[in-house]
Amino acid sequence: MKIVDMRLTPIAMADPPLLSSYGLHAPYALRTVVELVSEDELTGAAETHGGQGPLADLARARPFVVGRHAYDLARLWLAVGRERGDPPVDDATEQDAPTYPAQTYTLPGEGRLDAPLRVYAALEVAALDLIGKSVGVPVCDLLGGRVRDEVPFSAYLFYKRAGGGGSGQDAREDRWGEVLDPGAIVEQAKRMIAAYGFGSVKLKGGVLPPEQEIAAMLALRDALGPAIPLRIDPNAAWTTDTALRVGTALAGTLEYLEDPSPGLAGMARVRRGLRDAGVGTPLASNTAVTSFADVPAAIQSGGVQVILSDHHYWGGLRAITQLGRVCETFGIGLSMHSNSHLGLSLLAMVHLAAATPHLTYASDTHYPWQDAADEILVGGRVRFKGGAVGVPTGPGLGAELDQDALARGRERYERCGYRNRDDEAEMRRHVDSEWRRVVPRW
Ligand code: GKR
Ligand code: MG
């Protein structure tokens, strides 16, 4: 089944002013939609990181894609990898800032090291959607078959400024209001659980001084009770001493502590310190371990007990099913990281999770932060029940692109003026003209 066309559509969607240690979300989040068209006029689609960098990276892969058989994925990877250079090899054991794994500093989708993996990943998802549509089976069956029919996700709480995201004709209703203290975080959690049924909760920390974030987590524990597992992720905003203080204060409250401090060496120090204090909380990461190249050091250092994978930058769906075997072998947990995304990415995660036996925690998703007006799937937003998404049974990813909605997303992209994600610049524009990302800050 030869691929005869590859369409790339840059899109923008409204995004509320969410806060993290990276800074502030802009009013628009950017995505790229990849469509692969086969000689028999079927189309497979994927959603990936947005903006001009990822778009240009994908455009450079066109000669390796058009004319290739959709099943020819191993050689597609070799071609994409060769064109862009070898897959990243991070020196994850170094302690000095300049040699921290790139993802600790760069925003997901913006790092140069994993560009070939990101390009291949998007092409692989679109090719699998195409193959699934051609042979009439869901993508999870192409990955080995489903081990679950529903995929659980976690509520993803954010501190936020007032505002619903978008501007002008794209301005969206501010459904969540300003959220800057423990009471507002609890309120956000309750409303998100009521709307989606989530059975676990993550707070994006690294925004307020640690004592305030400890207070927010304790307030969540009091309000939600012990049956709802909790996590906090300051995106490496804490020194190892601070992380130890927070980890100890939240002993018995967290199912895992995510990226408390920068780099694998920092994570390992936190883990050792917590254990010495009698706290067994596992550490999870999507910044200290971001590729297979990081896995040996992660295991040797003991700094990561849960890998938060992301097919968008680990090199696709099949790579994560393989990562599942690696994690299982070494007794490490596995879950999924997310970034602002629409339904097509969500469905790819759902198929992947369905076909990955060793997925040990509910995955992250930013989906509740996006608005129905920005969805690009026929039928609108993907629905959650009991905090989970049902694994589609239709061919491919189980959805079709709504071409009108896609065109609107492209118009929004042209209009909005944003061409990359720069949360630091946004913070300087709206909050503090001197603001810089400092890692660790506290
Ligand atoms: O959306 O601001 C955000 C998050 O901070 C995101 O960019 C992170 O990559 O969700 C992610 C994480 O878990 O680190
Ligand atoms: Mg994280």
Short mmCIF file of C-alpha atoms and ligand atoms in Angstrom, two decimals:
data_model
loop_
_atom_site.label_atom_id
_atom_site.label_comp_id
_atom_site.label_asym_id
_atom_site.label_seq_id
_atom_site.Cartn_x
_atom_site.Cartn_y
_atom_site.Cartn_z
CA MET A 1 0.00 0.00 0.00
CA LYS A 2 2.03 2.87 -1.35
CA ILE A 3 1.87 6.32 0.25
CA VAL A 4 1.22 8.84 -2.51
CA ASP A 5 0.81 12.04 -0.49
CA MET A 6 1.78 13.49 2.85
CA ARG A 7 -0.21 16.49 4.10
CA LEU A 8 1.02 18.60 6.98
CA THR A 9 -1.40 21.00 8.66
CA PRO A 10 -0.19 23.34 11.38
CA ILE A 11 -3.03 24.19 13.74
CA ALA A 12 -3.59 26.34 16.82
CA MET A 13 -6.11 25.81 19.59
CA ALA A 14 -7.13 28.05 22.45
CA ASP A 15 -5.22 27.26 25.64
CA PRO A 16 -5.91 28.75 29.08
CA PRO A 17 -3.17 30.59 31.03
CA LEU A 18 -1.78 27.58 32.91
CA LEU A 19 1.32 27.95 35.08
CA SER A 20 4.33 25.69 35.53
CA SER A 21 8.05 26.00 36.21
CA TYR A 22 8.41 26.64 32.46
CA GLY A 23 6.34 29.82 32.83
CA LEU A 24 2.86 30.57 31.50
CA HIS A 25 0.89 28.96 28.68
CA ALA A 26 0.22 31.31 25.76
CA PRO A 27 -3.42 31.87 24.67
CA TYR A 28 -2.83 29.31 21.91
CA ALA A 29 -1.23 25.87 21.91
CA LEU A 30 0.20 24.64 18.61
CA ARG A 31 -0.09 21.19 17.05
CA THR A 32 0.71 19.63 13.69
CA VAL A 33 -1.58 17.17 11.95
CA VAL A 34 0.05 14.66 9.60
CA GLU A 35 -2.04 12.90 6.97
CA LEU A 36 -0.69 10.08 4.83
CA VAL A 37 -2.71 9.24 1.72
CA SER A 38 -2.41 5.82 0.09
CA GLU A 39 -2.68 4.91 -3.58
CA ASP A 40 -6.12 3.42 -2.85
CA GLU A 41 -7.21 6.81 -1.46
CA LEU A 42 -7.30 5.93 2.21
CA THR A 43 -5.93 8.44 4.72
CA GLY A 44 -4.14 7.85 8.00
CA ALA A 45 -3.64 10.70 10.45
CA ALA A 46 -1.60 11.67 13.49
CA GLU A 47 -1.24 14.67 15.76
CA THR A 48 2.09 15.87 17.10
CA HIS A 49 3.97 18.88 18.50
CA GLY A 50 3.24 22.14 16.75
CA GLY A 51 4.84 25.30 15.51
CA GLN A 52 7.40 26.02 12.86
CA GLY A 53 10.22 23.74 14.13
CA PRO A 54 8.25 20.47 14.20
CA LEU A 55 6.53 21.46 10.93
CA ALA A 56 9.85 22.00 9.15
CA ASP A 57 11.27 18.76 10.59
CA LEU A 58 8.31 16.82 9.25
CA ALA A 59 8.45 18.57 5.86
CA ARG A 60 12.10 17.48 5.47
CA ALA A 61 11.01 13.85 5.84
CA ARG A 62 8.66 14.04 2.83
CA PRO A 63 11.11 12.43 0.33
CA PHE A 64 11.42 9.38 2.61
CA VAL A 65 7.67 9.01 3.00
CA VAL A 66 6.01 9.58 -0.35
CA GLY A 67 6.43 6.49 -2.54
CA ARG A 68 7.12 4.22 0.46
CA HIS A 69 4.90 1.31 1.41
CA ALA A 70 2.95 2.10 4.60
CA TYR A 71 4.22 -1.14 6.19
CA ASP A 72 7.87 -0.22 5.57
CA LEU A 73 8.32 1.37 8.99
CA ALA A 74 11.71 0.01 10.10
CA ARG A 75 13.37 1.44 7.00
CA LEU A 76 11.40 4.66 7.34
CA TRP A 77 12.97 5.04 10.80
CA LEU A 78 16.44 4.37 9.39
CA ALA A 79 15.87 6.99 6.68
CA VAL A 80 14.52 9.63 9.07
CA GLY A 81 17.22 8.90 11.68
CA ARG A 82 20.02 9.14 9.11
CA GLU A 83 18.75 12.37 7.66
CA ARG A 84 18.54 14.05 11.05
CA GLY A 85 21.53 12.31 12.71
CA ASP A 86 21.56 9.56 15.29
CA PRO A 87 18.97 9.26 18.03
CA PRO A 88 19.90 11.26 21.11
CA VAL A 89 22.46 10.01 23.58
CA ASP A 90 22.13 12.12 26.71
CA ASP A 91 24.83 11.95 29.30
CA ALA A 92 22.26 11.50 31.99
CA THR A 93 24.75 10.79 34.75
CA GLU A 94 26.43 14.22 34.69
CA GLN A 95 25.46 16.55 37.48
CA ASP A 96 26.32 19.90 35.94
CA ALA A 97 23.53 21.96 34.48
CA PRO A 98 24.83 22.13 30.91
CA THR A 99 24.79 18.35 30.64
CA TYR A 100 21.39 17.70 32.16
CA PRO A 101 19.20 15.82 29.72
CA ALA A 102 17.90 18.38 27.27
CA GLN A 103 14.28 17.84 28.22
CA THR A 104 14.92 19.20 31.72
CA TYR A 105 15.36 22.60 30.14
CA THR A 106 13.57 22.54 26.82
CA LEU A 107 9.85 22.26 26.44
CA PRO A 108 8.62 18.96 25.04
CA GLY A 109 8.57 19.33 21.26
CA GLU A 110 11.21 22.05 21.22
CA GLY A 111 14.39 20.03 21.95
CA ARG A 112 16.64 19.35 18.97
CA LEU A 113 18.05 16.05 20.17
CA ASP A 114 14.87 14.07 19.83
CA ALA A 115 13.67 15.67 16.56
CA PRO A 116 14.18 12.47 14.47
CA LEU A 117 12.25 10.43 17.03
CA ARG A 118 9.41 12.96 17.01
CA VAL A 119 9.23 12.99 13.22
CA TYR A 120 9.26 9.22 12.98
CA ALA A 121 6.67 8.89 15.77
CA ALA A 122 4.14 11.08 13.98
CA LEU A 123 4.69 9.25 10.69
CA GLU A 124 4.37 5.87 12.41
CA VAL A 125 1.05 6.76 14.05
CA ALA A 126 -0.35 8.02 10.74
CA ALA A 127 0.95 4.90 8.92
CA LEU A 128 -0.62 2.60 11.54
CA ASP A 129 -3.91 4.48 11.25
CA LEU A 130 -3.70 4.03 7.48
CA ILE A 131 -2.87 0.31 7.73
CA GLY A 132 -5.65 -0.20 10.28
CA LYS A 133 -8.12 1.49 7.96
CA SER A 134 -6.90 -0.56 5.03
CA VAL A 135 -7.22 -3.97 6.75
CA GLY A 136 -10.19 -3.02 8.94
CA VAL A 137 -8.64 -3.43 12.41
CA PRO A 138 -7.96 -1.00 15.26
CA VAL A 139 -4.42 0.27 15.80
CA CYS A 140 -4.18 -1.57 19.14
CA ASP A 141 -4.57 -4.85 17.22
CA LEU A 142 -1.64 -3.88 15.00
CA LEU A 143 0.36 -3.36 18.20
CA GLY A 144 -0.33 -6.87 19.44
CA GLY A 145 -3.92 -6.71 20.59
CA ARG A 146 -5.70 -5.14 23.53
CA VAL A 147 -5.17 -6.15 27.13
CA ARG A 148 -7.76 -3.64 28.35
CA ASP A 149 -10.94 -2.13 26.94
CA GLU A 150 -10.75 1.10 28.92
CA VAL A 151 -7.74 3.29 29.53
CA PRO A 152 -7.65 5.26 32.80
CA PHE A 153 -6.38 8.83 32.91
CA SER A 154 -5.53 11.11 35.82
CA ALA A 155 -6.98 14.55 36.50
CA TYR A 156 -4.27 17.12 35.72
CA LEU A 157 -4.62 20.16 37.97
CA PHE A 158 -2.88 23.43 37.21
CA TYR A 159 -2.41 26.73 38.97
CA LYS A 160 -3.76 29.25 36.52
CA ARG A 161 -4.38 32.90 35.92
CA ALA A 162 -7.87 34.09 35.04
CA GLY A 163 -8.79 33.52 31.40
CA GLY A 164 -10.15 30.82 29.13
CA GLY A 165 -7.51 31.00 26.39
CA GLY A 166 -7.63 32.22 22.79
CA SER A 167 -8.21 35.82 21.86
CA GLY A 168 -10.60 37.83 19.69
CA GLN A 169 -12.93 35.49 17.85
CA ASP A 170 -11.17 32.50 19.46
CA ALA A 171 -11.63 33.69 23.06
CA ARG A 172 -12.99 30.80 25.12
CA GLU A 173 -15.06 30.91 28.25
CA ASP A 174 -12.99 30.78 31.45
CA ARG A 175 -14.55 27.64 32.89
CA TRP A 176 -12.03 27.32 35.75
CA GLY A 177 -11.29 30.89 36.88
CA GLU A 178 -8.13 31.97 38.66
CA VAL A 179 -6.54 29.19 40.71
CA LEU A 180 -3.72 30.24 43.02
CA ASP A 181 -4.40 28.75 46.45
CA PRO A 182 -5.22 25.39 48.05
CA GLY A 183 -8.97 26.09 48.21
CA ALA A 184 -9.13 26.84 44.48
CA ILE A 185 -7.04 23.75 43.68
CA VAL A 186 -9.45 21.56 45.66
CA GLU A 187 -12.35 23.16 43.83
CA GLN A 188 -10.68 22.52 40.48
CA ALA A 189 -10.08 18.87 41.44
CA LYS A 190 -13.68 18.32 42.52
CA ARG A 191 -15.08 19.86 39.35
CA MET A 192 -12.71 17.92 37.09
CA ILE A 193 -13.55 14.66 38.86
CA ALA A 194 -17.26 15.44 38.61
CA ALA A 195 -16.98 16.12 34.88
CA TYR A 196 -14.65 13.26 33.90
CA GLY A 197 -14.79 10.75 36.74
CA PHE A 198 -11.00 10.65 37.22
CA GLY A 199 -9.79 8.24 39.89
CA SER A 200 -6.38 9.84 40.47
CA VAL A 201 -5.11 13.42 40.59
CA LYS A 202 -1.90 15.18 39.60
CA LEU A 203 -0.99 18.75 40.50
CA LYS A 204 1.41 20.67 38.28
CA GLY A 205 3.64 22.28 40.91
CA GLY A 206 6.83 24.33 40.77
CA VAL A 207 4.72 27.49 40.59
CA LEU A 208 4.32 28.71 44.19
CA PRO A 209 6.74 28.38 47.11
CA PRO A 210 6.90 24.71 48.16
CA GLU A 211 5.08 25.25 51.48
CA GLN A 212 2.02 26.47 49.57
CA GLU A 213 2.14 23.47 47.27
CA ILE A 214 2.48 21.11 50.24
CA ALA A 215 -0.61 22.79 51.70
CA ALA A 216 -2.46 22.26 48.41
CA MET A 217 -1.60 18.55 48.38
CA LEU A 218 -2.67 18.09 52.00
CA ALA A 219 -5.90 19.94 51.24
CA LEU A 220 -6.49 17.60 48.30
CA ARG A 221 -5.86 14.60 50.53
CA ASP A 222 -8.34 15.90 53.11
CA ALA A 223 -10.96 16.75 50.51
CA LEU A 224 -10.67 13.67 48.29
CA GLY A 225 -9.75 11.00 50.82
CA PRO A 226 -7.19 8.20 50.58
CA ALA A 227 -8.96 6.34 47.77
CA ILE A 228 -7.80 8.94 45.21
CA PRO A 229 -4.06 8.59 44.54
CA LEU A 230 -2.22 11.94 44.33
CA ARG A 231 0.91 13.12 42.50
CA ILE A 232 2.77 16.41 42.27
CA ASP A 233 5.14 17.46 39.46
CA PRO A 234 7.20 20.66 39.94
CA ASN A 235 9.15 20.06 36.72
CA ALA A 236 12.51 20.06 38.51
CA ALA A 237 11.88 23.35 40.35
CA TRP A 238 13.24 22.10 43.69
CA THR A 239 16.75 21.58 45.00
CA THR A 240 17.31 18.11 46.35
CA ASP A 241 17.03 19.49 49.92
CA THR A 242 13.68 21.09 49.12
CA ALA A 243 12.51 17.92 47.39
CA LEU A 244 13.40 15.95 50.51
CA ARG A 245 11.47 18.39 52.65
CA VAL A 246 8.41 18.19 50.40
CA GLY A 247 8.67 14.42 49.96
CA THR A 248 8.86 13.95 53.72
CA ALA A 249 5.99 16.34 54.41
CA LEU A 250 3.88 14.40 51.90
CA ALA A 251 4.95 10.93 53.05
CA GLY A 252 2.01 8.56 52.71
CA THR A 253 0.11 11.11 50.59
CA LEU A 254 1.65 10.54 47.14
CA GLU A 255 1.48 7.56 44.80
CA TYR A 256 4.59 9.05 43.21
CA LEU A 257 6.63 12.25 43.24
CA GLU A 258 7.33 13.47 39.70
CA ASP A 259 10.55 15.21 38.61
CA PRO A 260 11.19 16.94 41.93
CA SER A 261 14.78 17.99 41.04
CA PRO A 262 16.82 18.41 37.85
CA GLY A 263 18.74 15.53 36.29
CA LEU A 264 19.12 11.90 37.12
CA ALA A 265 21.82 12.51 39.71
CA GLY A 266 19.48 14.90 41.54
CA MET A 267 16.61 12.41 41.35
CA ALA A 268 18.87 9.67 42.74
CA ARG A 269 19.90 11.91 45.66
CA VAL A 270 16.25 12.63 46.44
CA ARG A 271 15.38 8.94 46.34
CA ARG A 272 18.27 8.01 48.64
CA GLY A 273 17.41 10.83 51.05
CA LEU A 274 13.76 9.83 51.20
CA ARG A 275 14.61 6.21 51.80
CA ASP A 276 17.04 7.16 54.56
CA ALA A 277 14.15 9.09 56.13
CA GLY A 278 11.96 6.00 55.85
CA VAL A 279 9.84 7.40 52.99
CA GLY A 280 9.29 4.92 50.17
CA THR A 281 7.51 7.24 47.69
CA PRO A 282 8.55 6.25 44.15
CA LEU A 283 9.99 8.96 41.88
CA ALA A 284 8.60 9.36 38.38
CA SER A 285 10.09 11.29 35.48
CA ASN A 286 9.43 12.64 32.03
CA THR A 287 12.50 14.89 32.04
CA ALA A 288 15.42 12.85 33.43
CA VAL A 289 14.56 9.84 31.24
CA THR A 290 13.31 10.84 27.81
CA SER A 291 14.78 8.19 25.52
CA PHE A 292 16.04 4.61 25.52
CA ALA A 293 19.55 6.06 25.77
CA ASP A 294 18.68 7.33 29.26
CA VAL A 295 17.34 4.02 30.55
CA PRO A 296 20.62 2.31 31.58
CA ALA A 297 21.72 5.30 33.69
CA ALA A 298 18.22 5.64 35.13
CA ILE A 299 18.32 2.05 36.30
CA GLN A 300 21.91 2.22 37.60
CA SER A 301 21.30 5.45 39.50
CA GLY A 302 18.07 4.27 41.13
CA GLY A 303 16.70 7.78 40.59
CA VAL A 304 13.54 6.81 38.67
CA GLN A 305 10.96 4.22 39.68
CA VAL A 306 8.31 5.21 37.13
CA ILE A 307 9.06 6.23 33.53
CA LEU A 308 6.50 8.65 32.13
CA SER A 309 6.67 7.77 28.47
CA ASP A 310 5.40 9.80 25.57
CA HIS A 311 5.06 8.21 22.14
CA HIS A 312 5.35 11.67 20.53
CA TYR A 313 9.03 11.93 21.44
CA TRP A 314 10.14 8.40 22.36
CA GLY A 315 9.77 7.30 18.74
CA GLY A 316 6.21 6.09 18.32
CA LEU A 317 3.73 3.55 19.58
CA ARG A 318 5.83 0.46 19.00
CA ALA A 319 8.75 2.02 20.87
CA ILE A 320 6.59 2.43 23.97
CA THR A 321 5.29 -1.14 23.84
CA GLN A 322 8.97 -2.17 23.78
CA LEU A 323 9.71 0.22 26.63
CA GLY A 324 6.97 -1.57 28.57
CA ARG A 325 8.95 -4.81 28.31
CA VAL A 326 12.13 -3.06 29.43
CA CYS A 327 10.38 -1.49 32.43
CA GLU A 328 8.79 -4.80 33.38
CA THR A 329 12.17 -6.52 33.16
CA PHE A 330 13.77 -4.03 35.54
CA GLY A 331 10.79 -3.71 37.88
CA ILE A 332 10.12 -0.10 36.89
CA GLY A 333 6.65 1.41 36.59
CA LEU A 334 5.37 2.92 33.34
CA SER A 335 2.83 5.60 32.60
CA MET A 336 2.29 8.36 30.03
CA HIS A 337 3.20 12.04 30.04
CA SER A 338 1.13 14.61 28.16
CA ASN A 339 1.20 18.09 26.72
CA SER A 340 -1.65 20.27 25.42
CA HIS A 341 -3.29 18.08 22.78
CA LEU A 342 -6.48 17.25 20.94
CA GLY A 343 -8.42 14.03 20.44
CA LEU A 344 -6.20 12.47 17.79
CA SER A 345 -3.22 12.33 20.18
CA LEU A 346 -5.52 11.11 22.94
CA LEU A 347 -6.75 8.22 20.78
CA ALA A 348 -3.19 7.24 19.86
CA MET A 349 -2.40 7.12 23.60
CA VAL A 350 -5.52 5.02 24.18
CA HIS A 351 -4.59 2.42 21.56
CA LEU A 352 -1.05 2.31 22.89
CA ALA A 353 -2.21 1.87 26.47
CA ALA A 354 -4.62 -0.86 25.36
CA ALA A 355 -1.74 -2.84 23.86
CA THR A 356 0.80 -2.27 26.65
CA PRO A 357 0.31 -4.81 29.45
CA HIS A 358 2.89 -3.19 31.74
CA LEU A 359 1.20 0.19 32.10
CA THR A 360 1.14 0.62 35.82
CA TYR A 361 -0.54 4.01 36.49
CA ALA A 362 -3.33 6.13 35.06
CA SER A 363 -1.85 8.34 32.31
CA ASP A 364 -1.68 12.12 32.19
CA THR A 365 -3.82 14.13 29.83
CA HIS A 366 -4.27 17.86 29.23
CA TYR A 367 -7.50 17.16 27.38
CA PRO A 368 -9.87 18.77 29.92
CA TRP A 369 -8.08 22.07 29.33
CA GLN A 370 -9.02 22.18 25.66
CA ASP A 371 -12.34 23.46 24.33
CA ALA A 372 -14.85 21.59 22.16
CA ALA A 373 -14.62 24.42 19.61
CA ASP A 374 -11.02 23.41 18.84
CA GLU A 375 -11.53 19.65 18.38
CA ILE A 376 -10.71 18.33 14.89
CA LEU A 377 -12.46 14.93 14.99
CA VAL A 378 -15.73 14.07 13.32
CA GLY A 379 -18.24 13.79 16.17
CA GLY A 380 -16.35 16.24 18.38
CA ARG A 381 -14.56 15.56 21.62
CA VAL A 382 -13.51 12.13 22.80
CA ARG A 383 -15.69 11.11 25.74
CA PHE A 384 -14.53 9.92 29.17
CA LYS A 385 -16.45 7.63 31.46
CA GLY A 386 -15.28 6.92 34.98
CA GLY A 387 -12.00 8.72 34.25
CA ALA A 388 -11.26 6.41 31.34
CA VAL A 389 -11.55 6.37 27.55
CA GLY A 390 -13.00 3.27 25.91
CA VAL A 391 -10.66 1.68 23.38
CA PRO A 392 -12.18 2.20 19.92
CA THR A 393 -13.18 -0.90 18.01
CA GLY A 394 -13.32 0.71 14.56
CA PRO A 395 -10.46 0.58 12.06
CA GLY A 396 -7.24 2.54 12.62
CA LEU A 397 -7.36 5.02 15.48
CA GLY A 398 -11.15 4.80 15.33
CA ALA A 399 -11.81 8.39 14.26
CA GLU A 400 -11.90 10.58 11.17
CA LEU A 401 -10.59 14.08 10.82
CA ASP A 402 -13.22 16.76 10.43
CA GLN A 403 -11.67 18.64 7.49
CA ASP A 404 -13.66 21.83 8.22
CA ALA A 405 -12.49 21.84 11.83
CA LEU A 406 -8.95 21.17 10.66
CA ALA A 407 -9.16 24.14 8.28
CA ARG A 408 -10.39 26.31 11.14
CA GLY A 409 -7.44 25.14 13.24
CA ARG A 410 -5.12 26.16 10.42
CA GLU A 411 -6.75 29.58 10.09
CA ARG A 412 -6.33 30.02 13.84
CA TYR A 413 -2.64 29.12 13.42
CA GLU A 414 -2.18 31.69 10.65
CA ARG A 415 -4.00 34.35 12.67
CA CYS A 416 -2.53 33.82 16.13
CA GLY A 417 1.06 34.70 15.28
CA TYR A 418 2.57 32.10 17.64
CA ARG A 419 5.13 29.83 15.97
CA ASN A 420 6.65 28.06 18.96
CA ARG A 421 5.87 27.50 22.61
CA ASP A 422 7.65 30.01 24.83
CA ASP A 423 6.15 29.97 28.32
CA GLU A 424 9.00 32.12 29.63
CA ALA A 425 8.21 34.95 27.21
CA GLU A 426 4.53 34.69 28.09
CA MET A 427 5.34 35.00 31.77
CA ARG A 428 7.43 38.12 31.09
CA ARG A 429 4.61 39.59 29.00
CA HIS A 430 1.85 39.09 31.56
CA VAL A 431 3.33 38.57 35.02
CA ASP A 432 6.86 39.83 35.56
CA SER A 433 9.01 41.50 32.90
CA GLU A 434 12.16 40.08 34.55
CA TRP A 435 10.94 36.48 34.85
CA ARG A 436 13.39 33.76 33.91
CA ARG A 437 13.08 30.02 34.19
CA VAL A 438 15.37 29.00 37.04
CA VAL A 439 15.80 25.31 37.70
CA PRO A 440 15.91 24.63 40.59
CA ARG A 441 14.17 27.77 41.89
CA TRP A 442 13.51 26.75 45.51
O1 GKR B 1 1.63 21.88 30.12
O2 GKR B 1 2.79 23.28 31.29
C1 GKR B 1 2.52 22.14 30.92
C2 GKR B 1 3.33 21.00 31.46
O3 GKR B 1 4.32 21.51 32.32
C3 GKR B 1 3.96 20.19 30.36
O4 GKR B 1 4.64 21.00 29.45
C4 GKR B 1 4.91 19.15 30.89
O5 GKR B 1 5.68 18.65 29.87
O6 GKR B 1 2.93 17.96 31.56
C5 GKR B 1 4.24 17.92 31.41
C6 GKR B 1 4.96 17.24 32.54
O7 GKR B 1 4.40 16.37 33.14
O8 GKR B 1 6.12 17.56 32.80
MG MG B 2 6.07 15.81 34.29
#
